[in-house]
PDB file of C-alpha atoms in Angstrom:
ATOM      1  CA  MET A   1       0.026  -0.034   0.135  1.00 31.00           C
ATOM      2  CA  THR A   2       1.514   3.059  -1.111  1.00 33.00           C
ATOM      3  CA  LEU A   3       0.651   6.572   1.034  1.00 35.00           C
ATOM      4  CA  ASN A   4       1.054  10.082  -0.319  1.00 36.00           C
ATOM      5  CA  PHE A   5       1.537  11.918   3.064  1.00 35.00           C
ATOM      6  CA  THR A   6       3.536  15.280   2.596  1.00 37.00           C
ATOM      7  CA  LYS A   7       5.994  15.650   5.309  1.00 40.00           C
ATOM      8  CA  THR A   8       4.788  17.146   8.670  1.00 44.00           C
ATOM      9  CA  PRO A   9       6.487  19.214  11.227  1.00 52.00           C
ATOM     10  CA  HIS A  10       4.232  18.030  13.745  1.00 77.00           C
ATOM     11  CA  ARG A  11       4.989  14.978  16.165  1.00 86.00           C
ATOM     12  CA  VAL A  12       2.328  11.859  15.793  1.00 92.00           C
ATOM     13  CA  VAL A  13       2.896   9.807  18.698  1.00 94.00           C
ATOM     14  CA  LEU A  14       1.488   6.384  19.102  1.00 95.00           C
ATOM     15  CA  VAL A  15       0.928   5.587  22.921  1.00 95.00           C
ATOM     16  CA  THR A  16       0.554   1.670  23.843  1.00 94.00           C
ATOM     17  CA  GLY A  17       1.090  -0.386  26.419  1.00 93.00           C
ATOM     18  CA  PRO A  18      -0.262  -3.069  28.993  1.00 93.00           C
ATOM     19  CA  SER A  19      -3.589  -2.307  30.195  1.00 90.00           C
ATOM     20  CA  GLY A  20      -2.886  -0.561  34.256  1.00 90.00           C
ATOM     21  CA  ALA A  21       0.305   0.250  32.682  1.00 93.00           C
ATOM     22  CA  GLY A  22      -0.541   4.151  32.724  1.00 91.00           C
ATOM     23  CA  ARG A  23      -1.958   4.946  29.185  1.00 92.00           C
ATOM     24  CA  SER A  24      -5.031   6.847  30.280  1.00 91.00           C
ATOM     25  CA  SER A  25      -2.513   8.911  32.562  1.00 92.00           C
ATOM     26  CA  ALA A  26      -0.225   9.482  29.672  1.00 93.00           C
ATOM     27  CA  ILE A  27      -2.706  10.282  26.768  1.00 93.00           C
ATOM     28  CA  LYS A  28      -4.009  12.919  29.723  1.00 91.00           C
ATOM     29  CA  VAL A  29      -0.631  14.489  30.152  1.00 89.00           C
ATOM     30  CA  LEU A  30       0.057  14.745  26.105  1.00 91.00           C
ATOM     31  CA  GLU A  31      -3.205  16.569  26.253  1.00 88.00           C
ATOM     32  CA  ASP A  32      -1.893  19.210  28.929  1.00 82.00           C
ATOM     33  CA  LEU A  33       1.388  19.378  26.290  1.00 82.00           C
ATOM     34  CA  GLY A  34      -0.817  20.699  24.089  1.00 84.00           C
ATOM     35  CA  PHE A  35      -1.151  17.630  21.823  1.00 90.00           C
ATOM     36  CA  GLU A  36      -4.454  16.518  19.992  1.00 91.00           C
ATOM     37  CA  THR A  37      -5.326  12.881  21.656  1.00 93.00           C
ATOM     38  CA  ILE A  38      -7.452  10.526  20.621  1.00 92.00           C
ATOM     39  CA  ASP A  39      -7.633   7.200  23.095  1.00 91.00           C
ATOM     40  CA  ASN A  40      -8.400   3.782  22.408  1.00 88.00           C
ATOM     41  CA  LEU A  41      -8.619   4.439  18.254  1.00 88.00           C
ATOM     42  CA  PRO A  42      -8.858   1.741  16.318  1.00 91.00           C
ATOM     43  CA  ILE A  43      -6.028   1.066  13.662  1.00 91.00           C
ATOM     44  CA  ARG A  44      -7.299   0.707  10.617  1.00 91.00           C
ATOM     45  CA  TRP A  45      -8.847   4.430  11.132  1.00 90.00           C
ATOM     46  CA  VAL A  46      -5.559   6.472  11.695  1.00 90.00           C
ATOM     47  CA  THR A  47      -4.664   5.816   8.201  1.00 89.00           C
ATOM     48  CA  PRO A  48      -7.728   7.869   6.703  1.00 88.00           C
ATOM     49  CA  LEU A  49      -7.203  10.905   9.871  1.00 87.00           C
ATOM     50  CA  LEU A  50      -3.752  10.919   8.737  1.00 87.00           C
ATOM     51  CA  ALA A  51      -4.508  11.169   5.087  1.00 83.00           C
ATOM     52  CA  GLY A  52      -7.120  14.106   5.578  1.00 70.00           C
ATOM     53  CA  GLN A  53      -6.425  16.974   6.684  1.00 71.00           C
ATOM     54  CA  LYS A  54      -2.959  18.310   7.697  1.00 79.00           C
ATOM     55  CA  LEU A  55      -2.176  18.334  11.419  1.00 79.00           C
ATOM     56  CA  THR A  56      -1.928  21.988  12.762  1.00 81.00           C
ATOM     57  CA  ARG A  57      -0.710  20.857  16.372  1.00 86.00           C
ATOM     58  CA  PRO A  58       1.394  17.349  17.503  1.00 91.00           C
ATOM     59  CA  LEU A  59      -1.137  14.132  17.638  1.00 92.00           C
ATOM     60  CA  ALA A  60      -1.230  11.075  20.122  1.00 93.00           C
ATOM     61  CA  LEU A  61      -3.141   8.406  19.514  1.00 94.00           C
ATOM     62  CA  CYS A  62      -3.723   5.532  22.133  1.00 93.00           C
ATOM     63  CA  LEU A  63      -3.812   2.378  20.356  1.00 91.00           C
ATOM     64  CA  ASP A  64      -4.347  -1.302  22.408  1.00 87.00           C
ATOM     65  CA  THR A  65      -6.044  -4.505  22.540  1.00 86.00           C
ATOM     66  CA  ARG A  66      -9.197  -2.925  23.637  1.00 83.00           C
ATOM     67  CA  ASN A  67     -10.035  -3.067  20.183  1.00 81.00           C
ATOM     68  CA  ARG A  68     -10.885  -5.910  17.930  1.00 79.00           C
ATOM     69  CA  ASP A  69      -8.473  -5.244  15.162  1.00 84.00           C
ATOM     70  CA  PHE A  70      -5.492  -4.871  17.319  1.00 88.00           C
ATOM     71  CA  SER A  71      -2.688  -7.103  16.739  1.00 89.00           C
ATOM     72  CA  PRO A  72       1.031  -6.558  17.265  1.00 89.00           C
ATOM     73  CA  GLN A  73       1.681  -6.984  13.480  1.00 92.00           C
ATOM     74  CA  ALA A  74      -0.729  -4.792  12.277  1.00 92.00           C
ATOM     75  CA  LEU A  75       0.358  -1.625  14.781  1.00 92.00           C
ATOM     76  CA  LEU A  76       4.576  -2.371  13.116  1.00 91.00           C
ATOM     77  CA  ASP A  77       3.064  -2.418  10.372  1.00 91.00           C
ATOM     78  CA  LEU A  78       1.198   0.869  10.663  1.00 92.00           C
ATOM     79  CA  LEU A  79       4.505   2.614  11.738  1.00 90.00           C
ATOM     80  CA  ASP A  80       6.297   1.486   8.222  1.00 89.00           C
ATOM     81  CA  GLN A  81       3.037   3.023   6.663  1.00 89.00           C
ATOM     82  CA  LEU A  82       3.204   6.017   8.284  1.00 88.00           C
ATOM     83  CA  GLU A  83       7.169   6.426   7.833  1.00 84.00           C
ATOM     84  CA  ALA A  84       5.790   9.802   6.124  1.00 83.00           C
ATOM     85  CA  HIS A  85       5.057  11.359   9.285  1.00 85.00           C
ATOM     86  CA  ASP A  86       7.965   9.885  11.293  1.00 86.00           C
ATOM     87  CA  PRO A  87       5.378   8.674  14.007  1.00 90.00           C
ATOM     88  CA  GLU A  88       7.114   7.873  17.385  1.00 93.00           C
ATOM     89  CA  LEU A  89       5.531   4.642  19.536  1.00 94.00           C
ATOM     90  CA  LEU A  90       5.200   5.541  23.059  1.00 95.00           C
ATOM     91  CA  TYR A  91       5.259   2.646  25.306  1.00 95.00           C
ATOM     92  CA  LEU A  92       3.901   2.347  28.706  1.00 94.00           C
ATOM     93  CA  ASP A  93       5.789  -0.668  31.138  1.00 94.00           C
ATOM     94  CA  CYS A  94       5.216  -2.184  34.055  1.00 93.00           C
ATOM     95  CA  ALA A  95       6.108  -5.556  36.121  1.00 92.00           C
ATOM     96  CA  ARG A  96       3.555  -8.054  36.315  1.00 91.00           C
ATOM     97  CA  PHE A  97       3.218  -8.304  39.630  1.00 90.00           C
ATOM     98  CA  VAL A  98       2.524  -4.501  39.751  1.00 91.00           C
ATOM     99  CA  LEU A  99      -0.484  -4.398  37.448  1.00 91.00           C
ATOM    100  CA  GLN A 100      -1.605  -8.200  39.129  1.00 90.00           C
ATOM    101  CA  ARG A 101      -1.456  -5.284  42.145  1.00 89.00           C
ATOM    102  CA  ARG A 102      -2.982  -2.486  40.526  1.00 88.00           C
ATOM    103  CA  TYR A 103      -5.937  -5.211  38.891  1.00 85.00           C
ATOM    104  CA  SER A 104      -6.404  -6.635  42.321  1.00 82.00           C
ATOM    105  CA  GLU A 105      -6.933  -2.896  43.923  1.00 81.00           C
ATOM    106  CA  THR A 106      -9.504  -1.132  41.600  1.00 75.00           C
ATOM    107  CA  ARG A 107     -10.765  -4.919  41.612  1.00 75.00           C
ATOM    108  CA  ARG A 108     -11.813  -4.444  37.589  1.00 81.00           C
ATOM    109  CA  ARG A 109     -11.509  -7.792  35.157  1.00 82.00           C
ATOM    110  CA  HIS A 110      -8.686  -7.630  32.893  1.00 85.00           C
ATOM    111  CA  PRO A 111      -9.873  -7.119  29.266  1.00 82.00           C
ATOM    112  CA  MET A 112      -7.706 -10.158  27.773  1.00 76.00           C
ATOM    113  CA  ALA A 113      -9.803 -12.650  30.393  1.00 80.00           C
ATOM    114  CA  PRO A 114     -12.665 -11.552  31.755  1.00 83.00           C
ATOM    115  CA  GLN A 115     -13.852 -14.562  33.361  1.00 83.00           C
ATOM    116  CA  GLU A 116     -10.149 -15.634  34.749  1.00 87.00           C
ATOM    117  CA  ALA A 117      -7.880 -14.295  37.318  1.00 87.00           C
ATOM    118  CA  ALA A 118      -6.307 -10.885  36.066  1.00 86.00           C
ATOM    119  CA  ILE A 119      -2.523 -12.825  35.932  1.00 89.00           C
ATOM    120  CA  VAL A 120      -4.187 -14.601  33.354  1.00 91.00           C
ATOM    121  CA  GLY A 121      -4.805 -11.675  31.108  1.00 88.00           C
ATOM    122  CA  ILE A 122      -1.747  -9.906  31.918  1.00 90.00           C
ATOM    123  CA  ASP A 123       0.897 -12.607  31.112  1.00 92.00           C
ATOM    124  CA  ARG A 124      -1.264 -12.750  27.589  1.00 91.00           C
ATOM    125  CA  GLU A 125      -1.042  -9.083  26.984  1.00 91.00           C
ATOM    126  CA  CYS A 126       2.436  -8.853  27.998  1.00 92.00           C
ATOM    127  CA  ASP A 127       3.163 -11.632  25.796  1.00 93.00           C
ATOM    128  CA  LEU A 128       1.528 -10.503  22.783  1.00 92.00           C
ATOM    129  CA  LEU A 129       2.925  -6.652  23.035  1.00 93.00           C
ATOM    130  CA  SER A 130       6.330  -8.036  23.520  1.00 93.00           C
ATOM    131  CA  PRO A 131       7.323  -7.548  19.815  1.00 93.00           C
ATOM    132  CA  ILE A 132       5.463  -3.467  20.337  1.00 93.00           C
ATOM    133  CA  ARG A 133       7.775  -3.209  23.347  1.00 92.00           C
ATOM    134  CA  ASP A 134      10.773  -4.038  21.377  1.00 91.00           C
ATOM    135  CA  ARG A 135      10.080  -1.434  18.855  1.00 91.00           C
ATOM    136  CA  ALA A 136       9.447   1.350  21.048  1.00 92.00           C
ATOM    137  CA  ASP A 137      11.199   4.826  20.174  1.00 91.00           C
ATOM    138  CA  THR A 138      10.518   5.696  24.003  1.00 92.00           C
ATOM    139  CA  LEU A 139       9.954   3.156  26.553  1.00 93.00           C
ATOM    140  CA  ILE A 140       8.619   4.264  30.107  1.00 93.00           C
ATOM    141  CA  ASP A 141       8.279   1.607  33.318  1.00 93.00           C
ATOM    142  CA  THR A 142       5.929   2.959  35.672  1.00 93.00           C
ATOM    143  CA  SER A 143       6.362   0.285  38.196  1.00 91.00           C
ATOM    144  CA  GLU A 144       7.291   2.270  40.976  1.00 88.00           C
ATOM    145  CA  LEU A 145       6.063   5.836  39.111  1.00 88.00           C
ATOM    146  CA  SER A 146       3.195   7.916  40.353  1.00 85.00           C
ATOM    147  CA  VAL A 147       1.196  10.057  38.430  1.00 84.00           C
ATOM    148  CA  HIS A 148       3.250  13.309  38.781  1.00 80.00           C
ATOM    149  CA  GLY A 149       6.580  10.906  38.008  1.00 85.00           C
ATOM    150  CA  LEU A 150       5.114   9.881  34.539  1.00 89.00           C
ATOM    151  CA  ARG A 151       4.027  13.086  34.472  1.00 85.00           C
ATOM    152  CA  GLU A 152       7.403  14.555  34.618  1.00 83.00           C
ATOM    153  CA  ARG A 153       8.924  11.231  32.426  1.00 87.00           C
ATOM    154  CA  LEU A 154       6.672  13.072  29.581  1.00 89.00           C
ATOM    155  CA  GLU A 155       7.369  16.690  29.900  1.00 82.00           C
ATOM    156  CA  ALA A 156      10.774  15.816  29.717  1.00 82.00           C
ATOM    157  CA  ARG A 157      10.521  13.794  26.599  1.00 85.00           C
ATOM    158  CA  PHE A 158       7.308  15.629  24.618  1.00 85.00           C
ATOM    159  CA  ALA A 159       7.290  19.182  25.607  1.00 78.00           C
ATOM    160  CA  ALA A 160       8.066  21.592  23.720  1.00 61.00           C
ATOM    161  CA  HIS A 161      10.203  19.622  21.470  1.00 51.00           C
ATOM    162  CA  GLY A 162      14.165  20.125  20.817  1.00 44.00           C
ATOM    163  CA  LYS A 163      14.002  22.897  23.145  1.00 46.00           C
ATOM    164  CA  MET A 164      14.266  21.181  26.595  1.00 52.00           C
ATOM    165  CA  PRO A 165      17.095  20.687  28.433  1.00 65.00           C
ATOM    166  CA  LEU A 166      18.221  17.885  29.900  1.00 79.00           C
ATOM    167  CA  ALA A 167      15.514  16.913  32.919  1.00 83.00           C
ATOM    168  CA  VAL A 168      17.558  15.414  35.892  1.00 92.00           C
ATOM    169  CA  THR A 169      15.490  13.402  38.659  1.00 93.00           C
ATOM    170  CA  LEU A 170      17.100  12.646  42.377  1.00 96.00           C
ATOM    171  CA  THR A 171      15.902  10.147  43.683  1.00 96.00           C
ATOM    172  CA  SER A 172      16.999   8.635  47.241  1.00 97.00           C
ATOM    173  CA  PHE A 173      16.043   5.544  48.549  1.00 97.00           C
ATOM    174  CA  SER A 174      16.836   2.612  50.615  1.00 97.00           C
ATOM    175  CA  TYR A 175      18.431  -0.781  49.986  1.00 96.00           C
ATOM    176  CA  LYS A 176      16.214  -2.967  51.419  1.00 94.00           C
ATOM    177  CA  ARG A 177      13.278  -2.330  49.289  1.00 93.00           C
ATOM    178  CA  GLY A 178      16.213  -2.279  46.128  1.00 93.00           C
ATOM    179  CA  LEU A 179      16.991  -0.509  43.321  1.00 94.00           C
ATOM    180  CA  PRO A 180      14.274   2.318  41.879  1.00 91.00           C
ATOM    181  CA  GLN A 181      13.171   1.272  38.422  1.00 85.00           C
ATOM    182  CA  GLY A 182      14.728   3.142  35.676  1.00 85.00           C
ATOM    183  CA  ALA A 183      17.285   4.652  37.543  1.00 93.00           C
ATOM    184  CA  ASP A 184      20.324   5.527  35.353  1.00 94.00           C
ATOM    185  CA  ILE A 185      22.683   6.181  38.076  1.00 96.00           C
ATOM    186  CA  VAL A 186      23.025   4.592  41.513  1.00 97.00           C
ATOM    187  CA  HIS A 187      25.741   5.782  44.246  1.00 97.00           C
ATOM    188  CA  ASP A 188      25.547   4.472  47.489  1.00 98.00           C
ATOM    189  CA  CYS A 189      26.455   6.368  50.546  1.00 97.00           C
ATOM    190  CA  ARG A 190      26.111   3.792  53.716  1.00 97.00           C
ATOM    191  CA  PHE A 191      29.474   4.532  54.324  1.00 97.00           C
ATOM    192  CA  LEU A 192      28.718   7.868  56.001  1.00 97.00           C
ATOM    193  CA  LYS A 193      28.020   8.444  59.300  1.00 96.00           C
ATOM    194  CA  ASN A 194      24.690   6.704  59.972  1.00 97.00           C
ATOM    195  CA  PRO A 195      22.395   9.347  62.262  1.00 96.00           C
ATOM    196  CA  TYR A 196      19.649   6.585  62.705  1.00 96.00           C
ATOM    197  CA  TRP A 197      22.277   5.088  65.966  1.00 96.00           C
ATOM    198  CA  ASP A 198      21.782   8.280  67.492  1.00 95.00           C
ATOM    199  CA  GLU A 199      18.138   8.785  69.708  1.00 95.00           C
ATOM    200  CA  SER A 200      17.827  12.032  69.312  1.00 96.00           C
ATOM    201  CA  LEU A 201      18.123  11.943  65.433  1.00 96.00           C
ATOM    202  CA  ARG A 202      16.296   8.539  64.436  1.00 95.00           C
ATOM    203  CA  ALA A 203      12.611  10.215  64.071  1.00 95.00           C
ATOM    204  CA  LEU A 204      13.911  13.147  61.413  1.00 96.00           C
ATOM    205  CA  ASN A 205      15.431  12.454  58.172  1.00 96.00           C
ATOM    206  CA  GLY A 206      17.304  14.376  55.795  1.00 96.00           C
ATOM    207  CA  ARG A 207      15.933  17.154  55.383  1.00 96.00           C
ATOM    208  CA  ASP A 208      16.354  18.353  59.034  1.00 97.00           C
ATOM    209  CA  PRO A 209      19.529  20.564  59.404  1.00 96.00           C
ATOM    210  CA  ALA A 210      20.961  18.579  62.157  1.00 97.00           C
ATOM    211  CA  VAL A 211      20.644  15.544  60.834  1.00 97.00           C
ATOM    212  CA  GLY A 212      22.198  17.518  58.173  1.00 97.00           C
ATOM    213  CA  ALA A 213      25.042  18.702  60.448  1.00 97.00           C
ATOM    214  CA  HIS A 214      25.810  15.178  61.798  1.00 97.00           C
ATOM    215  CA  ILE A 215      26.087  13.796  58.129  1.00 97.00           C
ATOM    216  CA  SER A 216      28.634  16.198  57.349  1.00 97.00           C
ATOM    217  CA  GLU A 217      30.587  15.941  60.453  1.00 96.00           C
ATOM    218  CA  ASP A 218      31.696  12.913  58.636  1.00 96.00           C
ATOM    219  CA  SER A 219      35.868  13.091  57.692  1.00 96.00           C
ATOM    220  CA  SER A 220      33.950  11.490  53.915  1.00 96.00           C
ATOM    221  CA  PHE A 221      31.666  13.693  53.337  1.00 97.00           C
ATOM    222  CA  ALA A 222      33.263  16.621  52.265  1.00 97.00           C
ATOM    223  CA  GLU A 223      35.879  14.826  49.624  1.00 97.00           C
ATOM    224  CA  PHE A 224      32.479  12.444  48.553  1.00 97.00           C
ATOM    225  CA  PHE A 225      30.760  15.088  48.144  1.00 97.00           C
ATOM    226  CA  GLU A 226      33.097  17.603  45.764  1.00 97.00           C
ATOM    227  CA  LYS A 227      33.617  14.190  43.753  1.00 97.00           C
ATOM    228  CA  LEU A 228      30.003  13.309  43.495  1.00 97.00           C
ATOM    229  CA  MET A 229      29.829  17.046  42.140  1.00 97.00           C
ATOM    230  CA  GLU A 230      32.403  16.595  39.830  1.00 97.00           C
ATOM    231  CA  THR A 231      31.561  13.550  38.352  1.00 97.00           C
ATOM    232  CA  THR A 232      27.564  14.521  37.913  1.00 97.00           C
ATOM    233  CA  LEU A 233      28.624  18.352  36.534  1.00 96.00           C
ATOM    234  CA  PHE A 234      30.882  15.935  33.901  1.00 96.00           C
ATOM    235  CA  LEU A 235      28.558  13.619  32.716  1.00 96.00           C
ATOM    236  CA  LEU A 236      24.622  15.648  32.641  1.00 95.00           C
ATOM    237  CA  PRO A 237      26.836  17.886  29.763  1.00 91.00           C
ATOM    238  CA  ALA A 238      27.736  14.573  28.145  1.00 91.00           C
ATOM    239  CA  TYR A 239      24.162  12.938  28.179  1.00 88.00           C
ATOM    240  CA  GLN A 240      22.505  15.990  27.118  1.00 81.00           C
ATOM    241  CA  LYS A 241      24.695  16.153  24.288  1.00 78.00           C
ATOM    242  CA  GLU A 242      24.425  12.314  23.470  1.00 74.00           C
ATOM    243  CA  GLY A 243      20.202  13.966  22.871  1.00 64.00           C
ATOM    244  CA  LYS A 244      19.310  12.027  26.253  1.00 74.00           C
ATOM    245  CA  ALA A 245      16.340  14.175  27.856  1.00 72.00           C
ATOM    246  CA  HIS A 246      15.972  12.642  31.359  1.00 84.00           C
ATOM    247  CA  LEU A 247      18.532  11.069  33.427  1.00 91.00           C
ATOM    248  CA  CYS A 248      17.646   9.802  37.133  1.00 94.00           C
ATOM    249  CA  ILE A 249      20.286   9.296  39.401  1.00 97.00           C
ATOM    250  CA  ALA A 250      19.533   7.338  42.688  1.00 97.00           C
ATOM    251  CA  ILE A 251      20.877   7.664  46.234  1.00 98.00           C
ATOM    252  CA  GLY A 252      20.677   5.014  47.983  1.00 97.00           C
ATOM    253  CA  CYS A 253      21.367   4.454  52.093  1.00 97.00           C
ATOM    254  CA  THR A 254      19.817   1.414  54.341  1.00 96.00           C
ATOM    255  CA  GLY A 255      16.369   2.545  54.979  1.00 95.00           C
ATOM    256  CA  GLY A 256      16.215   5.722  52.787  1.00 96.00           C
ATOM    257  CA  GLN A 257      15.814   8.415  55.349  1.00 96.00           C
ATOM    258  CA  HIS A 258      18.790   9.873  56.493  1.00 97.00           C
ATOM    259  CA  ARG A 259      21.715   9.831  54.846  1.00 97.00           C
ATOM    260  CA  SER A 260      20.625   9.365  51.014  1.00 97.00           C
ATOM    261  CA  VAL A 261      17.929  12.183  51.780  1.00 97.00           C
ATOM    262  CA  PHE A 262      20.043  14.700  52.791  1.00 98.00           C
ATOM    263  CA  VAL A 263      22.815  13.606  49.931  1.00 98.00           C
ATOM    264  CA  THR A 264      19.945  14.011  47.591  1.00 97.00           C
ATOM    265  CA  GLU A 265      18.832  17.398  48.608  1.00 97.00           C
ATOM    266  CA  LYS A 266      22.080  18.881  48.971  1.00 97.00           C
ATOM    267  CA  LEU A 267      22.879  17.705  45.062  1.00 97.00           C
ATOM    268  CA  ALA A 268      19.977  18.927  44.044  1.00 96.00           C
ATOM    269  CA  GLN A 269      20.494  22.064  45.241  1.00 95.00           C
ATOM    270  CA  ALA A 270      24.306  22.125  44.099  1.00 96.00           C
ATOM    271  CA  LEU A 271      22.672  21.377  40.233  1.00 95.00           C
ATOM    272  CA  ALA A 272      19.947  23.638  40.366  1.00 92.00           C
ATOM    273  CA  ASP A 273      22.668  26.512  41.267  1.00 92.00           C
ATOM    274  CA  HIS A 274      24.804  25.188  37.920  1.00 92.00           C
ATOM    275  CA  ASN A 275      20.899  25.951  35.844  1.00 88.00           C
ATOM    276  CA  TRP A 276      20.217  22.389  35.831  1.00 91.00           C
ATOM    277  CA  GLN A 277      16.480  21.451  35.799  1.00 83.00           C
ATOM    278  CA  VAL A 278      15.950  19.285  38.881  1.00 91.00           C
ATOM    279  CA  SER A 279      12.805  17.210  40.275  1.00 92.00           C
ATOM    280  CA  ILE A 280      13.445  15.030  43.704  1.00 94.00           C
ATOM    281  CA  ARG A 281      11.673  11.981  44.816  1.00 93.00           C
ATOM    282  CA  HIS A 282      12.701  10.296  48.439  1.00 95.00           C
ATOM    283  CA  ARG A 283      11.327   6.972  47.748  1.00 94.00           C
ATOM    284  CA  GLU A 284      10.760   5.931  51.271  1.00 94.00           C
ATOM    285  CA  LEU A 285       9.721   9.183  52.798  1.00 93.00           C
ATOM    286  CA  ASP A 286       6.967   9.890  50.165  1.00 86.00           C
ATOM    287  CA  ARG A 287       5.843   6.097  50.447  1.00 84.00           C
ATOM    288  CA  ARG A 288       5.357   6.938  54.615  1.00 78.00           C
ATOM    289  CA  HIS A 289       3.413  10.162  54.067  1.00 66.00           C
ATOM    290  CA  SER A 290       1.270   8.312  50.821  1.00 54.00           C
ATOM    291  CA  PRO A 291      -2.656   8.645  52.152  1.00 48.00           C
ATOM    292  CA  ASP A 292      -2.792   4.850  50.873  1.00 47.00           C
ATOM    293  CA  SER A 293       1.225   3.683  50.854  1.00 46.00           C
ATOM    294  CA  LYS A 294      -0.383   0.214  49.267  1.00 46.00           C
ATOM    295  CA  SER A 295      -1.297   2.803  46.328  1.00 39.00           C
ATOM    296  CA  ALA A 296       1.020   4.832  45.742  1.00 38.00           C
ATOM    297  CA  THR A 297       1.469   4.248  42.404  1.00 38.00           C
ATOM    298  CA  GLY A 298      -1.921   6.117  41.636  1.00 38.00           C
ATOM    299  CA  LEU A 299      -1.522   5.309  37.935  1.00 40.00           C
TER     300      LEU A 299
END
């Protein structure tokens, strides 16, 4: 099939991924970013849509297994057919056990297993989508992302294309709960003096000045932070030159409450002073203060 599309300056983003991974949330964010959006569009309607009136703004289309004409091959063929529009494939991914938990919390039936356990549909859908996942231009794992975290990732990738600086996210975390999903760089600060062993500081966190003073007294801290800044300021321009839109730096300690939080806050302020766009996430603190810690993702 030959399509006579005129090359368009506007972006065409095709959004897909397993049910529960955040497709609907992503579409809403893209709409906020100025995209014309259509959710749950049959694949057969995409070609007539783009062959008609010229685009006046970027377009985001959600294509997924809810439609009876959906198949991995049909979507891959569509990407080839839309070559003149230079389409981008955005894939929202998520760990299967997290998808199972989200379905358990919402008590919804899975579209690919309406009469069976949700995990059956999750496995079917993830296996079905595997070839599409491999073709993705942008893959975002939402396993540990809140709606706000997803928004940050999408804004970094899709807002004002070509004009946005490298967006940096600093995440503090506890090694007890494992590494954060999607971290590009991980720093371990468990060697620093631990405020946990001071009873007057135990209930506080790394944002408190007393905790910061305690950690700063460590004879290794000044040199560590100097080298951390030096390395980070060397790497950020290199990643930006390479075309990376978002970089996640994770800083961990034992409990994710004192040392990692303090270092994250201090590094964020130092990078902001050097005019880098920085956002902060304290994974364990956010989890503890969430209104529903069992469903902190919100996707």
